Tab-separated table of C-alpha atoms and ligand atoms in Angstrom:
chain	number	residue	atom	x	y	z
A	1463	UNK	CA	7.437	-4.707	50.348
A	1464	UNK	CA	4.389	-6.248	52.228
A	1465	UNK	CA	1.892	-7.996	50.303
A	1466	UNK	CA	-0.087	-11.250	49.896
A	1467	UNK	CA	0.050	-13.406	46.830
A	1468	UNK	CA	-3.728	-13.366	46.402
A	1469	UNK	CA	-6.717	-11.880	48.139
A	1470	UNK	CA	-7.752	-15.369	49.580
A	1471	UNK	CA	-4.502	-15.250	51.528
A	1472	UNK	CA	-6.229	-12.669	53.786
A	1473	UNK	CA	-9.022	-15.053	55.018
A	1474	UNK	CA	-9.229	-15.516	58.650
A	1475	UNK	CA	-7.492	-13.695	61.610
A	1476	UNK	CA	-10.717	-11.780	62.103
A	1477	UNK	CA	-11.034	-9.407	65.139
A	1478	UNK	CA	-12.847	-10.321	68.296
A	1479	UNK	CA	-14.740	-7.236	69.508
A	1480	UNK	CA	-16.191	-6.639	73.034
A	1481	UNK	CA	-19.985	-5.933	72.691
A	1482	UNK	CA	-19.786	-3.715	75.646
A	1483	UNK	CA	-22.636	-1.376	74.806
A	1484	UNK	CA	-25.427	-3.880	73.737
A	1485	UNK	CA	-24.145	-6.020	76.617
A	1486	UNK	CA	-23.764	-3.327	79.206
A	1487	UNK	CA	-26.317	-4.574	81.790
A	1488	UNK	CA	-24.881	-8.107	81.655
A	1489	UNK	CA	-22.839	-9.731	84.476
A	1490	UNK	CA	-20.746	-11.447	81.883
A	1491	UNK	CA	-18.343	-10.356	79.037
A	1492	UNK	CA	-19.788	-10.777	75.562
A	1493	UNK	CA	-17.572	-10.675	72.482
A	1494	UNK	CA	-18.285	-10.836	68.785
A	1495	UNK	CA	-16.129	-12.745	66.290
A	1496	UNK	CA	-16.115	-10.457	63.211
A	1497	UNK	CA	-16.391	-13.007	60.429
A	1498	UNK	CA	-17.929	-10.427	58.068
A	1499	UNK	CA	-14.464	-8.859	57.910
A	1500	UNK	CA	-13.240	-11.780	55.483
A	1501	UNK	CA	-12.552	-10.580	52.036
A	1502	UNK	CA	-15.768	-12.003	50.537
A	1503	UNK	CA	-17.734	-10.647	53.464
A	1504	UNK	CA	-18.544	-13.828	55.388
A	1505	UNK	CA	-17.360	-16.843	57.516
A	1506	UNK	CA	-17.848	-18.856	54.317
A	1507	UNK	CA	-14.571	-17.602	52.769
A	1508	UNK	CA	-12.826	-19.931	55.286
A	1509	UNK	CA	-14.504	-23.051	53.794
A	1510	UNK	CA	-14.516	-22.196	50.239
A	1511	UNK	CA	-10.757	-22.435	49.547
A	1512	UNK	CA	-10.533	-25.573	51.859
A	1513	UNK	CA	-13.287	-27.462	49.995
A	1514	UNK	CA	-11.867	-26.472	46.454
A	1515	UNK	CA	-8.352	-27.597	47.455
A	1516	UNK	CA	-9.624	-30.951	48.757
A	1517	UNK	CA	-11.784	-31.655	45.627
A	1518	UNK	CA	-8.533	-30.929	43.535
A	1519	UNK	CA	-6.604	-33.300	45.686
A	1520	UNK	CA	-9.259	-36.017	45.434
A	1521	UNK	CA	-9.238	-35.618	41.603
A	1522	UNK	CA	-12.929	-34.606	41.697
A	1523	UNK	CA	-11.981	-31.228	40.218
A	1524	UNK	CA	-9.747	-30.885	37.213
A	1525	UNK	CA	-8.296	-27.816	35.371
A	1526	UNK	CA	-11.018	-25.833	33.843
A	1527	UNK	CA	-13.715	-27.805	35.349
A	1528	UNK	CA	-17.160	-26.688	36.866
A	1529	UNK	CA	-18.141	-26.339	40.449
A	1530	UNK	CA	-21.828	-26.592	41.642
A	1531	UNK	CA	-22.930	-25.605	45.149
A	1532	UNK	CA	-26.219	-25.077	46.971
A	1533	UNK	CA	-25.788	-21.987	49.122
A	1534	UNK	CA	-27.690	-19.294	51.021
A	1535	UNK	CA	-25.241	-16.987	49.061
A	1536	UNK	CA	-22.236	-16.596	51.149
A	1537	UNK	CA	-20.420	-19.913	50.240
A	1538	UNK	CA	-21.227	-18.900	46.632
A	1539	UNK	CA	-19.399	-15.657	47.028
A	1540	UNK	CA	-16.379	-17.374	48.671
A	1541	UNK	CA	-16.291	-20.022	45.878
A	1542	UNK	CA	-16.768	-17.283	43.253
A	1543	UNK	CA	-13.474	-15.774	44.662
A	1544	UNK	CA	-11.760	-18.986	44.505
A	1545	UNK	CA	-13.167	-20.101	41.095
A	1546	UNK	CA	-12.019	-16.851	39.382
A	1547	UNK	CA	-8.550	-17.188	40.774
A	1548	UNK	CA	-8.151	-20.843	39.717
A	1549	UNK	CA	-10.126	-20.633	36.499
A	1550	UNK	CA	-13.058	-22.791	37.311
A	1551	UNK	CA	-16.735	-22.224	36.166
A	1552	UNK	CA	-19.197	-21.933	39.011
A	1553	UNK	CA	-22.999	-22.693	39.131
A	1554	UNK	CA	-24.717	-21.664	42.425
A	1555	UNK	CA	-28.090	-22.796	43.286
A	1556	UNK	CA	-30.033	-20.425	45.619
A	1557	UNK	CA	-33.594	-20.212	46.926
A	1558	UNK	CA	-35.880	-17.218	46.264
A	1559	UNK	CA	-35.499	-16.201	49.864
A	1560	UNK	CA	-31.961	-14.938	49.283
A	1561	UNK	CA	-31.683	-11.106	48.994
A	1562	UNK	CA	-31.274	-9.391	45.564
A	1563	UNK	CA	-27.949	-7.943	46.596
A	1564	UNK	CA	-26.272	-11.391	47.045
A	1565	UNK	CA	-27.800	-12.556	43.749
A	1566	UNK	CA	-26.368	-9.457	41.858
A	1567	UNK	CA	-23.012	-9.774	43.574
A	1568	UNK	CA	-22.740	-13.478	42.632
A	1569	UNK	CA	-23.717	-12.669	38.946
A	1570	UNK	CA	-21.187	-9.789	38.920
A	1571	UNK	CA	-18.541	-12.139	40.328
A	1572	UNK	CA	-19.161	-14.448	37.110
A	1573	UNK	CA	-21.301	-17.098	38.790
A	1574	UNK	CA	-24.082	-18.833	36.793
A	1575	UNK	CA	-26.813	-18.264	39.300
A	1576	UNK	CA	-29.869	-20.650	39.388
A	1577	UNK	CA	-32.690	-19.387	41.707
A	1578	UNK	CA	-35.205	-22.093	42.687
A	1579	UNK	CA	-38.280	-21.873	44.889
A	1580	UNK	CA	-37.741	-22.076	48.637
A	1581	UNK	CA	-39.654	-23.654	51.357
A	1582	UNK	CA	-39.285	-27.216	50.040
A	1583	UNK	CA	-38.704	-30.101	52.521
A	1584	UNK	CA	-35.371	-31.767	52.524
A	1585	UNK	CA	-36.885	-34.886	51.168
A	1586	UNK	CA	-38.386	-33.175	48.239
A	1587	UNK	CA	-36.549	-33.515	44.854
A	1588	UNK	CA	-37.273	-29.792	44.398
A	1589	UNK	CA	-35.260	-28.941	47.584
A	1590	UNK	CA	-32.401	-26.614	46.473
A	1591	UNK	CA	-29.889	-29.259	47.668
A	1592	UNK	CA	-31.310	-31.873	45.591
A	1593	UNK	CA	-31.420	-29.624	42.546
A	1594	UNK	CA	-27.763	-28.742	42.973
A	1595	UNK	CA	-27.000	-32.470	42.919
A	1596	UNK	CA	-28.991	-33.027	39.796
A	1597	UNK	CA	-27.403	-30.082	38.093
A	1598	UNK	CA	-23.958	-31.360	39.069
A	1599	UNK	CA	-24.695	-34.737	37.585
A	1600	UNK	CA	-26.231	-33.332	34.284
A	1601	UNK	CA	-23.157	-30.977	33.913
A	1602	UNK	CA	-20.570	-33.697	34.970
A	1603	UNK	CA	-19.481	-31.060	37.511
A	1604	UNK	CA	-17.941	-31.188	41.046
A	1605	UNK	CA	-20.625	-30.786	43.789
A	1606	UNK	CA	-18.835	-29.072	46.740
A	1607	UNK	CA	-21.559	-30.128	49.206
A	1608	UNK	CA	-20.769	-27.980	52.239
A	1609	UNK	CA	-23.384	-29.740	54.251
A	1610	UNK	CA	-21.555	-33.074	54.202
A	1611	UNK	CA	-18.115	-31.955	52.992
A	1612	UNK	CA	-15.634	-32.696	55.975
A	1613	UNK	CA	-13.230	-29.893	54.785
A	1614	UNK	CA	-15.876	-27.528	55.916
A	1615	UNK	CA	-15.496	-28.584	59.617
A	1616	UNK	CA	-11.753	-28.935	59.212
A	1617	UNK	CA	-11.476	-25.161	58.095
A	1618	UNK	CA	-12.930	-24.141	61.452
A	1619	UNK	CA	-11.051	-26.797	63.494
A	1620	UNK	CA	-7.788	-25.537	62.116
A	1621	UNK	CA	-8.771	-21.804	61.699
A	1622	UNK	CA	-11.662	-20.229	63.555
A	1623	UNK	CA	-11.412	-22.464	66.520
A	1624	UNK	CA	-7.583	-21.798	67.354
A	1625	UNK	CA	-8.056	-18.016	66.716
A	1626	UNK	CA	-10.871	-17.896	69.187
A	1627	UNK	CA	-8.820	-19.950	71.713
A	1628	UNK	CA	-5.906	-17.682	71.413
A	1629	UNK	CA	-7.965	-14.390	71.331
A	1630	UNK	CA	-9.660	-15.318	74.592
A	1631	UNK	CA	-6.532	-16.703	76.208
A	1632	UNK	CA	-8.356	-20.017	76.568
A	1633	UNK	CA	-10.690	-18.422	79.048
A	1634	UNK	CA	-13.756	-18.915	76.919
A	1635	UNK	CA	-16.844	-20.241	78.841
A	1636	UNK	CA	-19.499	-20.386	76.017
A	1637	UNK	CA	-19.669	-20.200	72.260
A	1638	UNK	CA	-22.860	-19.098	70.568
A	1639	UNK	CA	-23.247	-19.944	66.931
A	1640	UNK	CA	-25.982	-20.535	64.333
A	1641	UNK	CA	-26.201	-23.814	62.187
A	1642	UNK	CA	-26.444	-23.605	58.571
A	1643	UNK	CA	-24.171	-26.712	57.609
A	1644	UNK	CA	-22.945	-27.076	61.327
A	1645	UNK	CA	-19.353	-26.545	60.101
A	1646	UNK	CA	-18.639	-23.526	62.330
A	1647	UNK	CA	-20.145	-24.824	65.603
A	1648	UNK	CA	-18.779	-28.363	65.050
A	1649	UNK	CA	-15.313	-27.252	64.063
A	1650	UNK	CA	-14.776	-24.545	66.646
A	1651	UNK	CA	-16.700	-26.528	69.254
A	1652	UNK	CA	-14.508	-29.545	68.926
A	1653	UNK	CA	-11.318	-27.612	68.955
A	1654	UNK	CA	-12.265	-25.673	72.165
A	1655	UNK	CA	-13.983	-28.654	73.971
A	1656	UNK	CA	-10.771	-30.748	73.519
A	1657	UNK	CA	-8.916	-28.025	75.530
A	1658	UNK	CA	-11.638	-26.870	77.905
A	1659	UNK	CA	-14.370	-29.702	78.255
A	1660	UNK	CA	-16.662	-27.568	80.340
A	1661	UNK	CA	-17.202	-24.907	77.618
A	1662	UNK	CA	-20.778	-24.586	76.693
A	1663	UNK	CA	-21.845	-24.796	72.859
A	1664	UNK	CA	-25.056	-22.700	72.393
A	1665	UNK	CA	-27.017	-23.136	69.117
A	1666	UNK	CA	-28.875	-20.093	68.143
A	1667	UNK	CA	-31.884	-21.066	66.008
A	1668	UNK	CA	-34.633	-19.006	64.269
A	1669	UNK	CA	-38.193	-19.919	65.484
A	1670	UNK	CA	-39.616	-22.046	62.641
A	1671	UNK	CA	-36.325	-24.116	62.305
A	1672	UNK	CA	-36.388	-27.699	63.667
A	1673	UNK	CA	-32.842	-27.574	65.001
A	1674	UNK	CA	-34.006	-26.616	68.624
A	1675	UNK	CA	-36.342	-29.528	68.752
A	1676	UNK	CA	-33.785	-31.871	67.319
A	1677	UNK	CA	-31.335	-30.780	69.993
A	1678	UNK	CA	-33.794	-30.972	72.850
A	1679	UNK	CA	-35.347	-34.388	71.496
A	1680	UNK	CA	-38.879	-32.880	71.289
A	1681	UNK	CA	-41.133	-32.980	68.231
A	1682	UNK	CA	-42.332	-29.802	66.360
A	1683	UNK	CA	-43.319	-28.789	62.825
A	1684	UNK	CA	-41.251	-26.304	60.822
A	1685	UNK	CA	-42.536	-22.968	59.683
A	1686	UNK	CA	-40.854	-20.362	57.277
A	1687	UNK	CA	-38.688	-17.476	58.863
A	1688	UNK	CA	-36.979	-14.517	57.647
A	1689	UNK	CA	-33.462	-14.913	58.956
A	1690	UNK	CA	-31.064	-16.049	56.254
A	1691	UNK	CA	-28.280	-18.755	56.347
A	1692	UNK	CA	-29.175	-20.608	59.546
A	1693	UNK	CA	-31.714	-23.065	60.794
A	1694	UNK	CA	-32.919	-26.232	59.160
A	1695	UNK	CA	-35.630	-28.934	58.809
A	1696	UNK	CA	-32.932	-31.677	58.782
A	1697	UNK	CA	-29.627	-32.444	60.654
A	1698	UNK	CA	-26.774	-31.535	58.264
A	1699	UNK	CA	-24.171	-34.097	57.912
A	1700	UNK	CA	-21.552	-31.563	59.175
A	1701	UNK	CA	-23.468	-30.981	62.589
A	1702	UNK	CA	-22.333	-33.113	65.506
A	1703	UNK	CA	-25.453	-32.386	67.480
A	1704	UNK	CA	-24.056	-34.352	70.510
A	1705	UNK	CA	-21.668	-31.512	71.127
A	1706	UNK	CA	-24.509	-28.867	71.549
A	1707	UNK	CA	-25.114	-27.915	75.161
A	1708	UNK	CA	-28.455	-26.008	74.515
A	1709	UNK	CA	-30.513	-24.427	71.757
A	1710	UNK	CA	-32.233	-21.183	71.929
A	1711	UNK	CA	-35.050	-20.346	69.470
A	1712	UNK	CA	-35.326	-16.670	68.548
A	1713	UNK	CA	-38.392	-15.017	66.683
A	1714	UNK	CA	-37.516	-13.063	63.529
A	1715	UNK	CA	-38.632	-9.842	65.120
A	1716	UNK	CA	-36.047	-10.252	67.938
A	1717	UNK	CA	-33.218	-11.258	65.560
A	1718	UNK	CA	-33.746	-8.266	63.275
A	1719	UNK	CA	-34.094	-5.736	66.274
A	1720	UNK	CA	-30.776	-6.969	67.605
A	1721	UNK	CA	-29.118	-6.663	64.230
A	1722	UNK	CA	-30.257	-2.988	64.207
A	1723	UNK	CA	-29.188	-2.359	67.794
A	1724	UNK	CA	-25.672	-3.876	66.791
A	1725	UNK	CA	-25.441	-1.211	64.124
A	1726	UNK	CA	-26.754	1.682	66.180
A	1727	UNK	CA	-24.873	0.776	69.498
A	1728	UNK	CA	-21.759	-1.141	68.377
A	1729	UNK	CA	-21.450	0.215	64.804
A	1730	UNK	CA	-21.330	-3.312	63.799
A	1731	UNK	CA	-23.232	-3.631	60.293
A	1732	UNK	CA	-24.223	-7.183	60.265
A	1733	UNK	CA	-26.641	-9.645	58.717
A	1734	UNK	CA	-29.923	-11.264	60.141
A	1735	UNK	CA	-28.093	-14.451	61.355
A	1736	UNK	CA	-25.721	-12.344	63.466
A	1737	UNK	CA	-28.824	-10.677	64.896
A	1738	UNK	CA	-30.238	-14.109	65.872
A	1739	UNK	CA	-26.957	-15.335	67.280
A	1740	UNK	CA	-26.412	-12.222	69.455
A	1741	UNK	CA	-30.072	-12.321	70.587
A	1742	UNK	CA	-29.484	-15.794	71.803
A	1743	UNK	CA	-26.105	-14.809	73.214
A	1744	UNK	CA	-27.926	-12.008	75.336
A	1745	UNK	CA	-30.586	-14.394	76.492
A	1746	UNK	CA	-27.967	-16.951	77.423
A	1747	UNK	CA	-25.831	-14.403	79.351
A	1748	UNK	CA	-28.835	-13.247	81.367
A	1749	UNK	CA	-29.513	-16.861	82.600
A	1750	UNK	CA	-25.875	-17.758	83.089
A	1751	UNK	CA	-25.075	-17.979	86.846
A	1752	UNK	CA	-22.134	-16.273	88.341
A	1753	UNK	CA	-20.334	-13.378	87.002
A	1754	UNK	CA	-17.459	-12.331	84.657
A	1755	UNK	CA	-17.792	-15.392	82.332
A	1756	UNK	CA	-16.556	-15.021	78.749
A	1757	UNK	CA	-19.094	-15.589	76.061
A	1758	UNK	CA	-18.204	-15.482	72.248
A	1759	UNK	CA	-20.827	-14.904	69.532
A	1760	UNK	CA	-20.058	-15.557	65.919
A	1761	UNK	CA	-21.047	-12.575	63.504
A	1762	UNK	CA	-21.062	-14.609	60.185
A	1763	UNK	CA	-21.863	-11.935	57.604
A	1764	UNK	CA	-22.114	-8.097	56.987
A	1765	UNK	CA	-25.236	-5.938	56.478
A	1766	UNK	CA	-24.636	-4.975	52.758
A	1767	UNK	CA	-26.360	-8.185	51.553
A	1768	UNK	CA	-29.540	-7.186	53.486
A	1769	UNK	CA	-30.090	-3.500	52.258
A	1770	UNK	CA	-33.292	-4.585	50.437
A	1771	UNK	CA	-34.664	-6.781	53.337
A	1772	UNK	CA	-33.796	-6.113	56.988
A	1773	UNK	CA	-32.372	-2.601	56.419
A	1774	UNK	CA	-35.338	-1.515	54.086
A	1775	UNK	CA	-38.209	0.079	55.680
A	1776	UNK	CA	-40.712	-0.986	53.222
A	1777	UNK	CA	-39.705	-4.711	53.563
A	1778	UNK	CA	-39.966	-4.405	57.371
A	1779	UNK	CA	-43.530	-3.003	57.016
A	1780	UNK	CA	-44.478	-5.781	54.539
A	1781	UNK	CA	-43.278	-8.488	56.910
A	1782	UNK	CA	-44.866	-6.796	59.939
A	1783	UNK	CA	-41.448	-6.320	61.765
A	1784	UNK	CA	-41.520	-3.543	64.419
A	1785	UNK	CA	-38.173	-2.232	65.469
B	1137	LIG	C1	-25.354	-15.787	56.930
B	1137	LIG	C2	-24.983	-17.141	57.467
B	1137	LIG	N1	-24.851	-17.185	58.828
B	1137	LIG	C3	-24.518	-18.399	59.344
B	1137	LIG	C4	-24.198	-19.538	58.650
B	1137	LIG	C5	-24.064	-20.835	59.315
B	1137	LIG	O1	-22.698	-21.389	59.274
B	1137	LIG	P1	-22.496	-22.949	59.209
B	1137	LIG	O2	-22.893	-23.222	57.799
B	1137	LIG	O3	-20.997	-23.005	59.452
B	1137	LIG	O4	-23.320	-23.662	60.170
B	1137	LIG	C6	-24.430	-19.428	57.256
B	1137	LIG	C7	-24.237	-20.558	56.326
B	1137	LIG	O5	-24.961	-21.469	56.124
B	1137	LIG	C8	-24.740	-18.227	56.628
B	1137	LIG	O6	-24.950	-18.047	55.361
């Protein structure tokens, strides 16, 4: 017989797919790392089980305990899988920006979902991360804190990084990723840099996020944007910004257009952050000198969580997005 002991054992070992159609005019080779193929549908499955195991080892989480986390949805889905398997209660704190599908899925998975207003500054006690901290205190619960929890980076250093290294045969020239917590770009980036110091780490950032100006050392003011899960108005604890080679800011319209192109041309049904990351990767490849270089773009989550938003005509019209 061939089987896994539990579904979370299927996390990782996601395919690397050549983006040969959307990138057909490029002089370089562009690939997508299909993180949406994890069992919970996103890259965040990888960190959920790592962070829960660490909290158990540290004695912060005990049998029958409660987990609290602030998330753009995907970490909540990964945690809900782990919590169900291990018998924990889960409270997830989301902002109202998160699409209804993710809220519905989290509720169906048994999470206690608390939706709070979005658009608050990090220093504001109403910011969703501060609210999660308060809820954890009030409930005597374990705050997972993906923004600062070092097991987040470790999951990528031990999992995603080695996978990309072996799938590219160590020939990778650039990695393009978004930053929500910074776990992916820091963990994968560190692993690859240690083996190939010349590799470029490219941060794909929605216009409106402040991470581009933090990277470039310029000043800017933040603004709301539509892409979910990436971008920030503060530097998350898990982002080692010194590793970043360059940041590319992408307007929402371009991110959403590229997400639709990925579906139509590559049959890759992905979320808005994948659109932003591949848009940045395409721009980066156009500027990159020489030819035949290998560029890997992370595809963090799938399109099903966005049927009421970027794949909904009425929503696109309301937001003024022209495909
Ligand atoms: C949809 C989506 N894409 C990308 C990311 C960013 O990944 P990371 O938190 O590892 O920086 C996140 C998480 O915050 C996300 O939810």
